[in-house]
CSV table of C-alpha atoms in Angstrom, one decimal:
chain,number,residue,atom,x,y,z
A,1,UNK,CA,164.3,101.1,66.9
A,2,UNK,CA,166.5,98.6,67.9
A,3,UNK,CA,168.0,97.4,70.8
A,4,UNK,CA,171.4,98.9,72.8
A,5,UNK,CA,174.8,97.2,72.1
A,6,UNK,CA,174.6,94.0,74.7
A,7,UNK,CA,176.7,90.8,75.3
A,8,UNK,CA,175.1,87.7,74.7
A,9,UNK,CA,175.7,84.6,76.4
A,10,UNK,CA,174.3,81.3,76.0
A,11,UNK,CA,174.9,79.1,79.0
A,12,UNK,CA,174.7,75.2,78.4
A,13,UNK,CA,173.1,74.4,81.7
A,14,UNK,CA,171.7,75.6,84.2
A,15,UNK,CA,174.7,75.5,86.9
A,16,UNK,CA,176.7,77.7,83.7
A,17,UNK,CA,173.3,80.4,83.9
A,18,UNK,CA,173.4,80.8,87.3
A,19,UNK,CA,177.1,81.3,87.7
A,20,UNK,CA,176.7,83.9,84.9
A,21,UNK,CA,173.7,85.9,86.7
A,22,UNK,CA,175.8,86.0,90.0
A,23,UNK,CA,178.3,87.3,88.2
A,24,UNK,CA,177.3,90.2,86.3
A,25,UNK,CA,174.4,91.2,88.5
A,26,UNK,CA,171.5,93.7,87.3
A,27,UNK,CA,173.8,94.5,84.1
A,28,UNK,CA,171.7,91.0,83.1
A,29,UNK,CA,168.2,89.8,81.9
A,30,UNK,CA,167.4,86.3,81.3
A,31,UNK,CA,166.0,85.5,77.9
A,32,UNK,CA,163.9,82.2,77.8
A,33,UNK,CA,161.0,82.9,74.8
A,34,UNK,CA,161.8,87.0,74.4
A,35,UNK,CA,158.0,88.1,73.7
A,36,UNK,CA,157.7,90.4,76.5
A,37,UNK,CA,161.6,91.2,76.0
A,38,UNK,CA,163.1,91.7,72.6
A,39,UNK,CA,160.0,94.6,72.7
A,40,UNK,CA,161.1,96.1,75.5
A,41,UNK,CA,164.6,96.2,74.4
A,42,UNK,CA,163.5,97.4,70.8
A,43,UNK,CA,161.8,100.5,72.2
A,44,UNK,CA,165.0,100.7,74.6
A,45,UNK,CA,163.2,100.4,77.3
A,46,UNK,CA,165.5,98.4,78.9
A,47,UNK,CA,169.3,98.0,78.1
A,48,UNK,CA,170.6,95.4,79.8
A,49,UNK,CA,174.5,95.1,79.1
A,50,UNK,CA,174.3,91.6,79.0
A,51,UNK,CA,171.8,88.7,78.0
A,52,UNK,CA,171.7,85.7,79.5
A,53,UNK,CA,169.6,83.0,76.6
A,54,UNK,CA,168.4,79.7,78.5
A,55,UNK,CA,167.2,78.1,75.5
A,56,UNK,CA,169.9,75.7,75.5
A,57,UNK,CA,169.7,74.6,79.1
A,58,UNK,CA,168.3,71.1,79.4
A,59,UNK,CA,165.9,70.5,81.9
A,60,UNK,CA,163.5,73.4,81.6
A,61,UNK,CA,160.7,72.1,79.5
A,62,UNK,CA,158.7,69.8,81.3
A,63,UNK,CA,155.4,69.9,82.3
A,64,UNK,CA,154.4,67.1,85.0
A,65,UNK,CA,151.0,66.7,86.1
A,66,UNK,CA,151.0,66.0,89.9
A,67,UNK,CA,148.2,65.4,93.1
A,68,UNK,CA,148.5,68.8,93.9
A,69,UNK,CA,150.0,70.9,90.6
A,70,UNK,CA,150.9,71.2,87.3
A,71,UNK,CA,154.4,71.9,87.3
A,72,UNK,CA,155.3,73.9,84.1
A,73,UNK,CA,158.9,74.5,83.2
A,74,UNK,CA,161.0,77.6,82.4
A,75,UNK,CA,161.3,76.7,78.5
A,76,UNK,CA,157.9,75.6,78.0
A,77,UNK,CA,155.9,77.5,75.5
A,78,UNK,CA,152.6,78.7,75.6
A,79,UNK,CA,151.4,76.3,72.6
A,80,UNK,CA,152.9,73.5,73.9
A,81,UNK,CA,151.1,73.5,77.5
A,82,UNK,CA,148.1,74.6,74.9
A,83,UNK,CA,148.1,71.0,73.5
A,84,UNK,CA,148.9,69.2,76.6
A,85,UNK,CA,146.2,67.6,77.2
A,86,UNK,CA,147.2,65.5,80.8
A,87,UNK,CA,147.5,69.4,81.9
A,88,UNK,CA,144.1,70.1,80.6
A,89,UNK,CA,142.5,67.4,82.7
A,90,UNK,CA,144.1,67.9,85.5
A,91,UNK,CA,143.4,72.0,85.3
A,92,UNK,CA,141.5,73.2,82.4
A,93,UNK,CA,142.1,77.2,83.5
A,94,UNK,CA,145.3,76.5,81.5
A,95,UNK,CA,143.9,75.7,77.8
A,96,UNK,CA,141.1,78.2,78.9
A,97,UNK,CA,143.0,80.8,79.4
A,98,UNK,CA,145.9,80.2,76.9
A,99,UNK,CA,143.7,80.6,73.9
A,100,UNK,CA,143.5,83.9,74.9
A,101,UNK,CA,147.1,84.8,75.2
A,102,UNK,CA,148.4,87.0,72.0
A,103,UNK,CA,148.5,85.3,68.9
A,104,UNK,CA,149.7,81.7,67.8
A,105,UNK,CA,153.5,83.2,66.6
A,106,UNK,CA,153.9,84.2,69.6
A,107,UNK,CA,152.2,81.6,71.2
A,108,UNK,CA,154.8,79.5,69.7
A,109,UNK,CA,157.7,81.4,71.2
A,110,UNK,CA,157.2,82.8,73.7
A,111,UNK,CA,156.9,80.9,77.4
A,112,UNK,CA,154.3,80.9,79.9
A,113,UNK,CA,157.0,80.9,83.2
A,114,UNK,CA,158.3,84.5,81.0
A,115,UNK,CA,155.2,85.7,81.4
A,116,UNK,CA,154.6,85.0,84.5
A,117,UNK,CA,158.5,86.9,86.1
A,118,UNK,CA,157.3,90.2,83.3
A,119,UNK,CA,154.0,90.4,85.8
A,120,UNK,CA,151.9,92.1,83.0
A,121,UNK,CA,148.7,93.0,84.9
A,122,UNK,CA,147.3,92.8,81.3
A,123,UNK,CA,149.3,89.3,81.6
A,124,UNK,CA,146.3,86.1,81.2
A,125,UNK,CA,149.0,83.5,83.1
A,126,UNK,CA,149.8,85.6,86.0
A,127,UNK,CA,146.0,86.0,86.6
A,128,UNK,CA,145.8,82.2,86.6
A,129,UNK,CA,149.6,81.4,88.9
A,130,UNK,CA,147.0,83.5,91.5
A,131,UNK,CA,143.9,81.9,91.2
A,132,UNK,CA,144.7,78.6,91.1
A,133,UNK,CA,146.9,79.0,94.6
A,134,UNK,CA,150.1,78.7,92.2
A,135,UNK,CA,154.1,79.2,93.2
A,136,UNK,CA,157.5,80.0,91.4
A,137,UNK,CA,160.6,78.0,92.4
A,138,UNK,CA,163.5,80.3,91.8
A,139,UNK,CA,167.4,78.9,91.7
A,140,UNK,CA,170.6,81.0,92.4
A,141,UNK,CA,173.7,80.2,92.6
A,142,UNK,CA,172.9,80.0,96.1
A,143,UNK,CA,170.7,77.8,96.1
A,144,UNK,CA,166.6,78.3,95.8
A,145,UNK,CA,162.9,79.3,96.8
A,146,UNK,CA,159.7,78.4,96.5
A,147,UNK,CA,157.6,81.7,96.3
A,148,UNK,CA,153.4,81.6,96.6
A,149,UNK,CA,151.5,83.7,94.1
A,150,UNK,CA,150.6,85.7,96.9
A,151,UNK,CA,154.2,86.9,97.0
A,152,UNK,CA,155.5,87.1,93.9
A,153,UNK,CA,154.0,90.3,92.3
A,154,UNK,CA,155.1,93.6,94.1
A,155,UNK,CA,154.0,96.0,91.3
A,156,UNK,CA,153.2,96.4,88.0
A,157,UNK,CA,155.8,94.5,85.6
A,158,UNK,CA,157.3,94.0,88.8
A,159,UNK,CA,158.0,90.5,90.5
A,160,UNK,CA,160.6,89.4,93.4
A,161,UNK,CA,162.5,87.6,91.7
A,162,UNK,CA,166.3,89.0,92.0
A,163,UNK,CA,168.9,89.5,90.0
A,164,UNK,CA,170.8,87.0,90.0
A,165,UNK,CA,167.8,84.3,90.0
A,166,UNK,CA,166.0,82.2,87.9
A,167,UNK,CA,162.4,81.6,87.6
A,168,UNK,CA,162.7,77.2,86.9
A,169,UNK,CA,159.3,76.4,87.3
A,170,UNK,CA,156.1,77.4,87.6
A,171,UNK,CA,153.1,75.6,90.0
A,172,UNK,CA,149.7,75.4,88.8
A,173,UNK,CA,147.4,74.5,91.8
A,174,UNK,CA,144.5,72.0,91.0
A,175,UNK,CA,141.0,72.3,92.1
A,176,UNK,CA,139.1,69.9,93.9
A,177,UNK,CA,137.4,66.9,91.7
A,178,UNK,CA,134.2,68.4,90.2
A,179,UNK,CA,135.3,72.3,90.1
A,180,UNK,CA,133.8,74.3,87.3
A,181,UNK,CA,136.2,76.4,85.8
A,182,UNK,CA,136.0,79.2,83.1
A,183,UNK,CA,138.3,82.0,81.4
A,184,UNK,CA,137.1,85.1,79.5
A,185,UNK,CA,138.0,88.7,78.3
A,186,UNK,CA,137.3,91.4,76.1
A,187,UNK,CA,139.8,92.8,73.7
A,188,UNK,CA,139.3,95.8,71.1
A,189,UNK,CA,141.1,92.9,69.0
A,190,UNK,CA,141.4,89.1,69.6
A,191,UNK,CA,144.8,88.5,71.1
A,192,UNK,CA,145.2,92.4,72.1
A,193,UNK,CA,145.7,93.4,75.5
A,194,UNK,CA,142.1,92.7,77.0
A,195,UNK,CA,140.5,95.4,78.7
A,196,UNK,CA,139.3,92.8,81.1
A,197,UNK,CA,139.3,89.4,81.8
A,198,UNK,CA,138.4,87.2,84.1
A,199,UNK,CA,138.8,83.4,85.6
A,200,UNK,CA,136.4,81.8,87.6
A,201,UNK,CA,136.3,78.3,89.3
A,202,UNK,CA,132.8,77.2,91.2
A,203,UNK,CA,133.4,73.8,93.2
A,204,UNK,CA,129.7,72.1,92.9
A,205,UNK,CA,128.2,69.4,95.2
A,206,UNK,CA,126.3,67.9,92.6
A,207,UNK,CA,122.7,66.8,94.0
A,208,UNK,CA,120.7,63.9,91.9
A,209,UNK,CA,120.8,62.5,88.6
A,210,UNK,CA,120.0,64.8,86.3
A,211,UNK,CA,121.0,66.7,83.7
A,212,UNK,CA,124.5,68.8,84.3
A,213,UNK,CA,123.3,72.3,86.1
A,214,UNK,CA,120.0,70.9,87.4
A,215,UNK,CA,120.3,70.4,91.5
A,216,UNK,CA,123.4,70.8,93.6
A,217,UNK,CA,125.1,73.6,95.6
A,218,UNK,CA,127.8,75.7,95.6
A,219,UNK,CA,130.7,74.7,97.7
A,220,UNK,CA,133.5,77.7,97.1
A,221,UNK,CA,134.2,80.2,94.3
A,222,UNK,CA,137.0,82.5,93.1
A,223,UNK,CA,137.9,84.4,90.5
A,224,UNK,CA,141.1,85.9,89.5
A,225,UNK,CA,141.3,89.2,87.3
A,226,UNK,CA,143.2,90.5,84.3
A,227,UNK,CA,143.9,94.3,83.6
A,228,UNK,CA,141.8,95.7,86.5
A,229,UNK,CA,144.7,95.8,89.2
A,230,UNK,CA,148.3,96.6,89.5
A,231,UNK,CA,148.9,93.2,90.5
A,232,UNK,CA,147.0,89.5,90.8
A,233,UNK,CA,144.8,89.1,92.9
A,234,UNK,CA,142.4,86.7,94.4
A,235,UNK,CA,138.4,87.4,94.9
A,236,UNK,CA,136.8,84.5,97.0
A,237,UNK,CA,132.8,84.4,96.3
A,238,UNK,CA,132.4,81.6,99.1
A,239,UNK,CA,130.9,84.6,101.9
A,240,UNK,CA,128.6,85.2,98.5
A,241,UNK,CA,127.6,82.2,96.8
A,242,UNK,CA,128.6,79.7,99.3
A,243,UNK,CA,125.6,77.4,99.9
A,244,UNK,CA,123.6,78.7,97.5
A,245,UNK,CA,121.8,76.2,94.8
A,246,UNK,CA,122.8,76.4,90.8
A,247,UNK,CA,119.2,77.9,90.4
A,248,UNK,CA,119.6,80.6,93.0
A,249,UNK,CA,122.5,82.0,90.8
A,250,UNK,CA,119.7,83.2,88.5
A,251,UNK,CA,118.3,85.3,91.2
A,252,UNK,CA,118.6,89.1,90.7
A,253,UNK,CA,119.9,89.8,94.3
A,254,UNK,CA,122.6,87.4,94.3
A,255,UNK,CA,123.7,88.3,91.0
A,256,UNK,CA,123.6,92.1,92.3
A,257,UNK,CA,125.5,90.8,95.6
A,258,UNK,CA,128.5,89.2,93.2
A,259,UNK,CA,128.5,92.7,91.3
A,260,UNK,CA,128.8,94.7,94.5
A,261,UNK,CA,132.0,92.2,95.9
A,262,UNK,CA,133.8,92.4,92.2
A,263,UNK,CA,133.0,96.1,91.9
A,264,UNK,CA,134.8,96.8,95.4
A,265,UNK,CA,137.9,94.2,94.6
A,266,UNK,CA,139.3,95.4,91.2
A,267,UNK,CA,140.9,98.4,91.0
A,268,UNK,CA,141.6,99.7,87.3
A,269,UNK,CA,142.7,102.8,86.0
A,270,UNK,CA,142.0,105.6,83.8
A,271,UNK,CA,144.0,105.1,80.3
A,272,UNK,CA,143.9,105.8,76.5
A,273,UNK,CA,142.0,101.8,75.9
A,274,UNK,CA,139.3,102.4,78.3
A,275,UNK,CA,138.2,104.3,81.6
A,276,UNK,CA,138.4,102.6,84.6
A,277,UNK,CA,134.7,102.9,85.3
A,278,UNK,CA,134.3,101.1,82.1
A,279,UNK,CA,136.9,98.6,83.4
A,280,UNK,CA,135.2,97.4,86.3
A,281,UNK,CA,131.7,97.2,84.6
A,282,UNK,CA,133.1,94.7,82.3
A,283,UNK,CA,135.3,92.8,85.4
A,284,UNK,CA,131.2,92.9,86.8
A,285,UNK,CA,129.3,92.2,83.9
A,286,UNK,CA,132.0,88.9,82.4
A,287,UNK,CA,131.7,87.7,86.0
A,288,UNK,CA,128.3,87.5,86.0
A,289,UNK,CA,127.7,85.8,82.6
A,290,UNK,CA,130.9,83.5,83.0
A,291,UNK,CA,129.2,82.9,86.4
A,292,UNK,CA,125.7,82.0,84.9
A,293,UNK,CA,127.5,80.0,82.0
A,294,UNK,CA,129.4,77.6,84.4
A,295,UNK,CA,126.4,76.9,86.9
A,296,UNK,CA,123.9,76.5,83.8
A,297,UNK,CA,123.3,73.0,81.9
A,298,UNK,CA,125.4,72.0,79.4
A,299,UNK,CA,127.4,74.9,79.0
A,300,UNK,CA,129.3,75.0,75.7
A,301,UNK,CA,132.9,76.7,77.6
A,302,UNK,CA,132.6,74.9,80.8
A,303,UNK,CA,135.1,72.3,82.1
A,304,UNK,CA,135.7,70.4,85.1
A,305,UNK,CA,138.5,69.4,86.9
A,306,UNK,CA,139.3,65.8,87.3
């Protein structure tokens, strides 16, 4: 199929955009990198009578490493925040969980902010906006807002941003110095939907000398989900790991005690991929090994904030 008849519009800044959105209201979608859209207007889905394409708008793709953020424009696409390497460093969740995001073509197109306003619970970047504490500033014609992560999913494919708004900028929380951070799913296919996935950052106080893993406690832990919820959400392990020492992670009843808190946090549903029991043993079982991999020695996946 193909999509409905539609006017297209392509605004040569942002001031032009916004006038354009306040003016024809919900009969318009903004179109930035189109992966999540042109698919949804293929199957008619959707049938917007007007499009709005940013992709001439200057100004909407940088990426700016901060003290607090990474700060990810509108226009920035998934490979290029890939290969940014200041972003790496400053938080690694990104390049982990960006390998995992479709395949390169689309990669190469489509944008990370996009992914973030279609709030895909199968999404890997929304998952990641939560977890790392992240925010969405949002521009109208009236002006704009900052929104948390906490706020900005209301439902599956569902976000708050309105109508006659645009999603500028995405905020990319850092973890403290020394945080151990890791991103994994399981697809039937790699760069399919994942039937779950999960991120995890451990925040280490590092005891000794010795070898990376050996010594030390853990400070905090969270982990953020992928395809187990309607919406992102946020799982802190500190009431569970909290205080305890790299080598008590290998004990059987902490282990069982991270599987019980995951277990009773993710919510997944019955559909034709998987069951949701089968769901939330893999949300349990990948935080478990992701958990032993980043809190072992010398793991081959494991990065650390700077």
């Amino acid at each position: 199929m193909k999509p409905a008849p539609f006017g297209y519009h392509a605004p040569a800044d942002l001031d032009e955009a916004l006038a354009l959105l306040a003016e024809l209201g919900p009969d318009a979608k903004v179109l930035a990198g189109g992966q999540s859209l042109v698919p949804v207007l293929n199957m008619r889905l959707a049938n917007p009578a007007h499009l709005v394409d940013l992709n001439r708008v200057p100004g909407l793709d940088h990426v700016t490493v901060e003290d607090d953020a990474v700060v990810v424009g509108a226009l920035v696409r998934h490979a290029a925040l890939l290969s940014h390497s200041a972003a790496r460093t400053a938080q690694p969740l990104l390049r982990q969980a960006l390998r995992w995001v479709a395949h390169p073509a689309i990669r190469n197109r489509g944008t990370t902010v996009g992914s973030i306003v279609h709030a895909d619970p199968s999404g890997e970047m929304p998952a990641i906006l939560a977890v790392t504490d992240g925010s969405v500033r949002l521009r109208s014609a009236g002006g704009e807002r900052v929104v948390p992560a906490s706020e900005f999913f209301v439902g599956p494919m569902e976000s708050c941003v309105a109508d006659d708004e645009i999603a500028v900028e995405a905020r990319f929380g850092r973890f403290p110095a020394g945080t151990r951070t890791g991103f994994t799913e399981i697809a039937r296919r790699h760069g399919d939907y994942a039937l779950a996935g999960v991120a995890l950052a451990v925040q280490v106080e590092e005891a000794g000398t010795g070898p990376a893993g050996a010594g030390g406690r853990i400070r905090a832990a969270r982990a953020g989900y992928v395809s187990v919820s309607e919406v992102p959400g946020v799982l802190d392990l500190t009431p569970v790991l909290g205080g305890a020492s790299l080598d008590d992670v290998r004990d059987r009843r902490l282990a069982d005690a991270v599987a019980e808190a995951v277990a009773a946090h993710v919510d997944p549903v019955d559909d034709i991929h998987a069951s949701a029991d089968y769901r939330r043993h893999l949300a349990v079982v990948q935080t478990q090994r992701l958990l032993s991999s980043l809190t072992g020695a010398a793991a081959p996946d494991q990065e650390v904030s700077a």
